[in-house]
Each structure stands twice: as structure tokens, then as C-alpha cells.
Amino acid sequence: MEQKGLTKKQFWIQLAPCPLYLLTGIWWVVSGISKKDWLSLILGAAFLVLVVAMVIYSVVQRKRYPLEDPDLDKQVTHNFKEGIKGGGITFLIIGIGFLLAFGLAMLLT
């Protein structure tokens, strides 16, 4: 299997959501312990293991197969920004829909 390298931008974009993933896993583990809910505890621990494995794999991939390609960096950055814009527009439309729905429900009741 051919290993593909990661550019510096790809590496940081890939690791950007990891702190949130770690907090989510820790939250599941803590809530599983406090509520004595074994399913939450096991899922949280498994999630933490997977997130740590993803971080380690990304670091190893960046160290072993570094890739310096300005064109690819530019494309990755453009794709990331377009994805953020698309997600923002989607959440905005959904939010306006909810505001309209609940606003009309409040007016009609």
C-alpha cells in the first residue's frame, strides 16, 4: 500500500477538531463513571483510544512522509474554507427555519 504524505496545512486541518474530540471522550468517561453507566464509560474510552490513535497516526505520517507542495496547500486551504462557508450557510438556513417555525408557533398560540 502506497503511503501518501501530508502537507503542513493538511496536518493542521486534520488535527484542528481533535481537542473537541478529546473533550467529548473525557465527558463520556466522566459521565459514565458518575452515573455508573457502563455503556457510556466504554464508548467514551473507545472514543478516546481512537482519537489518540488518529493523532499519533497523523504525526507519524507527517514525520515519515513530509510533503511540501504549495499548490496542494493552496487547494487544501481553499477546500477547507469552502467547507466552512457551506456548513455556516447550512446552519444559518436551519437556524432561520427554526426561528420562523417557533416564532409562528408562538404567535398562533
mmCIF file with all atom_site columns, C-alpha atoms in Angstrom:
data_model
loop_
_atom_site.group_PDB
_atom_site.id
_atom_site.type_symbol
_atom_site.label_atom_id
_atom_site.label_alt_id
_atom_site.label_comp_id
_atom_site.label_asym_id
_atom_site.label_entity_id
_atom_site.label_seq_id
_atom_site.pdbx_PDB_ins_code
_atom_site.Cartn_x
_atom_site.Cartn_y
_atom_site.Cartn_z
_atom_site.occupancy
_atom_site.B_iso_or_equiv
_atom_site.pdbx_formal_charge
_atom_site.auth_seq_id
_atom_site.auth_comp_id
_atom_site.auth_asym_id
_atom_site.auth_atom_id
_atom_site.pdbx_PDB_model_num
ATOM 1   C CA . MET A 1 1   ? 0.000   0.000  0.000  1.00 0.00 ? 1   MET A CA 1
ATOM 2   C CA . GLU A 1 2   ? 1.412   3.343  -1.037 1.00 0.00 ? 2   GLU A CA 1
ATOM 3   C CA . GLN A 1 3   ? 1.749   5.884  1.740  1.00 0.00 ? 3   GLN A CA 1
ATOM 4   C CA . LYS A 1 4   ? 0.780   9.415  0.856  1.00 0.00 ? 4   LYS A CA 1
ATOM 5   C CA . GLY A 1 5   ? 2.382   12.323 2.608  1.00 0.00 ? 5   GLY A CA 1
ATOM 6   C CA . LEU A 1 6   ? 0.723   15.188 4.403  1.00 0.00 ? 6   LEU A CA 1
ATOM 7   C CA . THR A 1 7   ? 1.426   18.826 3.804  1.00 0.00 ? 7   THR A CA 1
ATOM 8   C CA . LYS A 1 8   ? 1.718   21.132 6.789  1.00 0.00 ? 8   LYS A CA 1
ATOM 9   C CA . LYS A 1 9   ? -1.742  22.655 6.129  1.00 0.00 ? 9   LYS A CA 1
ATOM 10  C CA . GLN A 1 10  ? -3.340  19.221 5.747  1.00 0.00 ? 10  GLN A CA 1
ATOM 11  C CA . PHE A 1 11  ? -1.750  18.148 9.015  1.00 0.00 ? 11  PHE A CA 1
ATOM 12  C CA . TRP A 1 12  ? -3.092  21.134 10.982 1.00 0.00 ? 12  TRP A CA 1
ATOM 13  C CA . ILE A 1 13  ? -6.540  20.979 9.370  1.00 0.00 ? 13  ILE A CA 1
ATOM 14  C CA . GLN A 1 14  ? -6.707  17.277 10.232 1.00 0.00 ? 14  GLN A CA 1
ATOM 15  C CA . LEU A 1 15  ? -5.737  17.914 13.863 1.00 0.00 ? 15  LEU A CA 1
ATOM 16  C CA . ALA A 1 16  ? -7.936  21.011 14.367 1.00 0.00 ? 16  ALA A CA 1
ATOM 17  C CA . PRO A 1 17  ? -11.024 19.192 15.747 1.00 0.00 ? 17  PRO A CA 1
ATOM 18  C CA . CYS A 1 18  ? -9.036  16.786 17.964 1.00 0.00 ? 18  CYS A CA 1
ATOM 19  C CA . PRO A 1 19  ? -9.244  18.872 21.176 1.00 0.00 ? 19  PRO A CA 1
ATOM 20  C CA . LEU A 1 20  ? -13.039 18.873 20.866 1.00 0.00 ? 20  LEU A CA 1
ATOM 21  C CA . TYR A 1 21  ? -12.999 15.108 20.253 1.00 0.00 ? 21  TYR A CA 1
ATOM 22  C CA . LEU A 1 22  ? -10.830 14.598 23.338 1.00 0.00 ? 22  LEU A CA 1
ATOM 23  C CA . LEU A 1 23  ? -13.173 16.699 25.477 1.00 0.00 ? 23  LEU A CA 1
ATOM 24  C CA . THR A 1 24  ? -16.135 14.699 24.194 1.00 0.00 ? 24  THR A CA 1
ATOM 25  C CA . GLY A 1 25  ? -14.460 11.399 25.072 1.00 0.00 ? 25  GLY A CA 1
ATOM 26  C CA . ILE A 1 26  ? -13.463 12.659 28.508 1.00 0.00 ? 26  ILE A CA 1
ATOM 27  C CA . TRP A 1 27  ? -17.030 13.901 29.077 1.00 0.00 ? 27  TRP A CA 1
ATOM 28  C CA . TRP A 1 28  ? -18.419 10.447 28.213 1.00 0.00 ? 28  TRP A CA 1
ATOM 29  C CA . VAL A 1 29  ? -15.971 8.712  30.527 1.00 0.00 ? 29  VAL A CA 1
ATOM 30  C CA . VAL A 1 30  ? -16.642 11.089 33.437 1.00 0.00 ? 30  VAL A CA 1
ATOM 31  C CA . SER A 1 31  ? -20.405 10.929 32.965 1.00 0.00 ? 31  SER A CA 1
ATOM 32  C CA . GLY A 1 32  ? -20.215 7.140  32.730 1.00 0.00 ? 32  GLY A CA 1
ATOM 33  C CA . ILE A 1 33  ? -18.310 6.988  35.998 1.00 0.00 ? 33  ILE A CA 1
ATOM 34  C CA . SER A 1 34  ? -20.583 9.456  37.812 1.00 0.00 ? 34  SER A CA 1
ATOM 35  C CA . LYS A 1 35  ? -23.828 7.836  36.629 1.00 0.00 ? 35  LYS A CA 1
ATOM 36  C CA . LYS A 1 36  ? -22.420 4.300  36.826 1.00 0.00 ? 36  LYS A CA 1
ATOM 37  C CA . ASP A 1 37  ? -23.366 3.844  33.174 1.00 0.00 ? 37  ASP A CA 1
ATOM 38  C CA . TRP A 1 38  ? -21.052 1.221  31.743 1.00 0.00 ? 38  TRP A CA 1
ATOM 39  C CA . LEU A 1 39  ? -22.080 1.805  28.132 1.00 0.00 ? 39  LEU A CA 1
ATOM 40  C CA . SER A 1 40  ? -21.142 5.479  28.285 1.00 0.00 ? 40  SER A CA 1
ATOM 41  C CA . LEU A 1 41  ? -17.879 4.632  30.019 1.00 0.00 ? 41  LEU A CA 1
ATOM 42  C CA . ILE A 1 42  ? -16.911 2.002  27.442 1.00 0.00 ? 42  ILE A CA 1
ATOM 43  C CA . LEU A 1 43  ? -17.910 4.165  24.465 1.00 0.00 ? 43  LEU A CA 1
ATOM 44  C CA . GLY A 1 44  ? -16.023 7.141  25.887 1.00 0.00 ? 44  GLY A CA 1
ATOM 45  C CA . ALA A 1 45  ? -12.890 5.082  26.496 1.00 0.00 ? 45  ALA A CA 1
ATOM 46  C CA . ALA A 1 46  ? -13.072 3.597  22.991 1.00 0.00 ? 46  ALA A CA 1
ATOM 47  C CA . PHE A 1 47  ? -13.583 7.067  21.528 1.00 0.00 ? 47  PHE A CA 1
ATOM 48  C CA . LEU A 1 48  ? -10.556 8.393  23.432 1.00 0.00 ? 48  LEU A CA 1
ATOM 49  C CA . VAL A 1 49  ? -8.419  5.499  22.195 1.00 0.00 ? 49  VAL A CA 1
ATOM 50  C CA . LEU A 1 50  ? -9.482  6.164  18.599 1.00 0.00 ? 50  LEU A CA 1
ATOM 51  C CA . VAL A 1 51  ? -8.800  9.900  18.852 1.00 0.00 ? 51  VAL A CA 1
ATOM 52  C CA . VAL A 1 52  ? -5.358  9.334  20.361 1.00 0.00 ? 52  VAL A CA 1
ATOM 53  C CA . ALA A 1 53  ? -4.614  6.766  17.632 1.00 0.00 ? 53  ALA A CA 1
ATOM 54  C CA . MET A 1 54  ? -5.698  9.279  14.976 1.00 0.00 ? 54  MET A CA 1
ATOM 55  C CA . VAL A 1 55  ? -3.408  11.956 16.412 1.00 0.00 ? 55  VAL A CA 1
ATOM 56  C CA . ILE A 1 56  ? -0.461  9.562  16.637 1.00 0.00 ? 56  ILE A CA 1
ATOM 57  C CA . TYR A 1 57  ? -1.053  8.290  13.098 1.00 0.00 ? 57  TYR A CA 1
ATOM 58  C CA . SER A 1 58  ? -1.225  11.846 11.734 1.00 0.00 ? 58  SER A CA 1
ATOM 59  C CA . VAL A 1 59  ? 2.005   12.842 13.488 1.00 0.00 ? 59  VAL A CA 1
ATOM 60  C CA . VAL A 1 60  ? 3.802   9.712  12.285 1.00 0.00 ? 60  VAL A CA 1
ATOM 61  C CA . GLN A 1 61  ? 2.515   10.203 8.745  1.00 0.00 ? 61  GLN A CA 1
ATOM 62  C CA . ARG A 1 62  ? 3.686   13.822 8.716  1.00 0.00 ? 62  ARG A CA 1
ATOM 63  C CA . LYS A 1 63  ? 7.121   12.891 10.120 1.00 0.00 ? 63  LYS A CA 1
ATOM 64  C CA . ARG A 1 64  ? 7.747   9.893  7.838  1.00 0.00 ? 64  ARG A CA 1
ATOM 65  C CA . TYR A 1 65  ? 6.258   11.214 4.632  1.00 0.00 ? 65  TYR A CA 1
ATOM 66  C CA . PRO A 1 66  ? 6.558   15.011 4.672  1.00 0.00 ? 66  PRO A CA 1
ATOM 67  C CA . LEU A 1 67  ? 5.174   16.666 1.584  1.00 0.00 ? 67  LEU A CA 1
ATOM 68  C CA . GLU A 1 68  ? 5.914   20.222 0.533  1.00 0.00 ? 68  GLU A CA 1
ATOM 69  C CA . ASP A 1 69  ? 3.586   21.240 -2.273 1.00 0.00 ? 69  ASP A CA 1
ATOM 70  C CA . PRO A 1 70  ? 2.427   24.878 -2.362 1.00 0.00 ? 70  PRO A CA 1
ATOM 71  C CA . ASP A 1 71  ? -0.261  24.139 -4.964 1.00 0.00 ? 71  ASP A CA 1
ATOM 72  C CA . LEU A 1 72  ? -1.712  21.330 -2.856 1.00 0.00 ? 72  LEU A CA 1
ATOM 73  C CA . ASP A 1 73  ? -1.585  23.562 0.237  1.00 0.00 ? 73  ASP A CA 1
ATOM 74  C CA . LYS A 1 74  ? -3.483  26.249 -1.635 1.00 0.00 ? 74  LYS A CA 1
ATOM 75  C CA . GLN A 1 75  ? -6.105  23.721 -2.800 1.00 0.00 ? 75  GLN A CA 1
ATOM 76  C CA . VAL A 1 76  ? -6.480  22.239 0.697  1.00 0.00 ? 76  VAL A CA 1
ATOM 77  C CA . THR A 1 77  ? -6.912  25.686 2.234  1.00 0.00 ? 77  THR A CA 1
ATOM 78  C CA . HIS A 1 78  ? -9.480  26.638 -0.418 1.00 0.00 ? 78  HIS A CA 1
ATOM 79  C CA . ASN A 1 79  ? -11.436 23.410 0.131  1.00 0.00 ? 79  ASN A CA 1
ATOM 80  C CA . PHE A 1 80  ? -11.396 23.902 3.906  1.00 0.00 ? 80  PHE A CA 1
ATOM 81  C CA . LYS A 1 81  ? -12.640 27.489 3.633  1.00 0.00 ? 81  LYS A CA 1
ATOM 82  C CA . GLU A 1 82  ? -15.369 26.478 1.196  1.00 0.00 ? 82  GLU A CA 1
ATOM 83  C CA . GLY A 1 83  ? -16.437 23.675 3.555  1.00 0.00 ? 83  GLY A CA 1
ATOM 84  C CA . ILE A 1 84  ? -16.617 26.089 6.476  1.00 0.00 ? 84  ILE A CA 1
ATOM 85  C CA . LYS A 1 85  ? -18.686 28.520 4.393  1.00 0.00 ? 85  LYS A CA 1
ATOM 86  C CA . GLY A 1 86  ? -21.024 25.742 3.260  1.00 0.00 ? 86  GLY A CA 1
ATOM 87  C CA . GLY A 1 87  ? -21.501 24.491 6.823  1.00 0.00 ? 87  GLY A CA 1
ATOM 88  C CA . GLY A 1 88  ? -22.151 28.034 8.028  1.00 0.00 ? 88  GLY A CA 1
ATOM 89  C CA . ILE A 1 89  ? -24.757 28.653 5.329  1.00 0.00 ? 89  ILE A CA 1
ATOM 90  C CA . THR A 1 90  ? -26.454 25.328 6.112  1.00 0.00 ? 90  THR A CA 1
ATOM 91  C CA . PHE A 1 91  ? -26.627 26.047 9.855  1.00 0.00 ? 91  PHE A CA 1
ATOM 92  C CA . LEU A 1 92  ? -27.849 29.584 9.125  1.00 0.00 ? 92  LEU A CA 1
ATOM 93  C CA . ILE A 1 93  ? -30.706 28.303 6.956  1.00 0.00 ? 93  ILE A CA 1
ATOM 94  C CA . ILE A 1 94  ? -31.639 25.680 9.557  1.00 0.00 ? 94  ILE A CA 1
ATOM 95  C CA . GLY A 1 95  ? -31.492 28.288 12.339 1.00 0.00 ? 95  GLY A CA 1
ATOM 96  C CA . ILE A 1 96  ? -33.703 30.714 10.422 1.00 0.00 ? 96  ILE A CA 1
ATOM 97  C CA . GLY A 1 97  ? -36.130 27.853 9.762  1.00 0.00 ? 97  GLY A CA 1
ATOM 98  C CA . PHE A 1 98  ? -36.332 27.043 13.460 1.00 0.00 ? 98  PHE A CA 1
ATOM 99  C CA . LEU A 1 99  ? -36.750 30.698 14.393 1.00 0.00 ? 99  LEU A CA 1
ATOM 100 C CA . LEU A 1 100 ? -39.568 31.073 11.884 1.00 0.00 ? 100 LEU A CA 1
ATOM 101 C CA . ALA A 1 101 ? -41.255 27.853 12.981 1.00 0.00 ? 101 ALA A CA 1
ATOM 102 C CA . PHE A 1 102 ? -41.113 28.616 16.699 1.00 0.00 ? 102 PHE A CA 1
ATOM 103 C CA . GLY A 1 103 ? -41.934 32.290 16.139 1.00 0.00 ? 103 GLY A CA 1
ATOM 104 C CA . LEU A 1 104 ? -45.042 31.400 14.152 1.00 0.00 ? 104 LEU A CA 1
ATOM 105 C CA . ALA A 1 105 ? -45.986 28.792 16.758 1.00 0.00 ? 105 ALA A CA 1
ATOM 106 C CA . MET A 1 106 ? -45.718 31.411 19.496 1.00 0.00 ? 106 MET A CA 1
ATOM 107 C CA . LEU A 1 107 ? -47.770 33.922 17.500 1.00 0.00 ? 107 LEU A CA 1
ATOM 108 C CA . LEU A 1 108 ? -50.506 31.413 16.688 1.00 0.00 ? 108 LEU A CA 1
ATOM 109 C CA . THR A 1 109 ? -50.933 30.095 20.218 1.00 0.00 ? 109 THR A CA 1
#
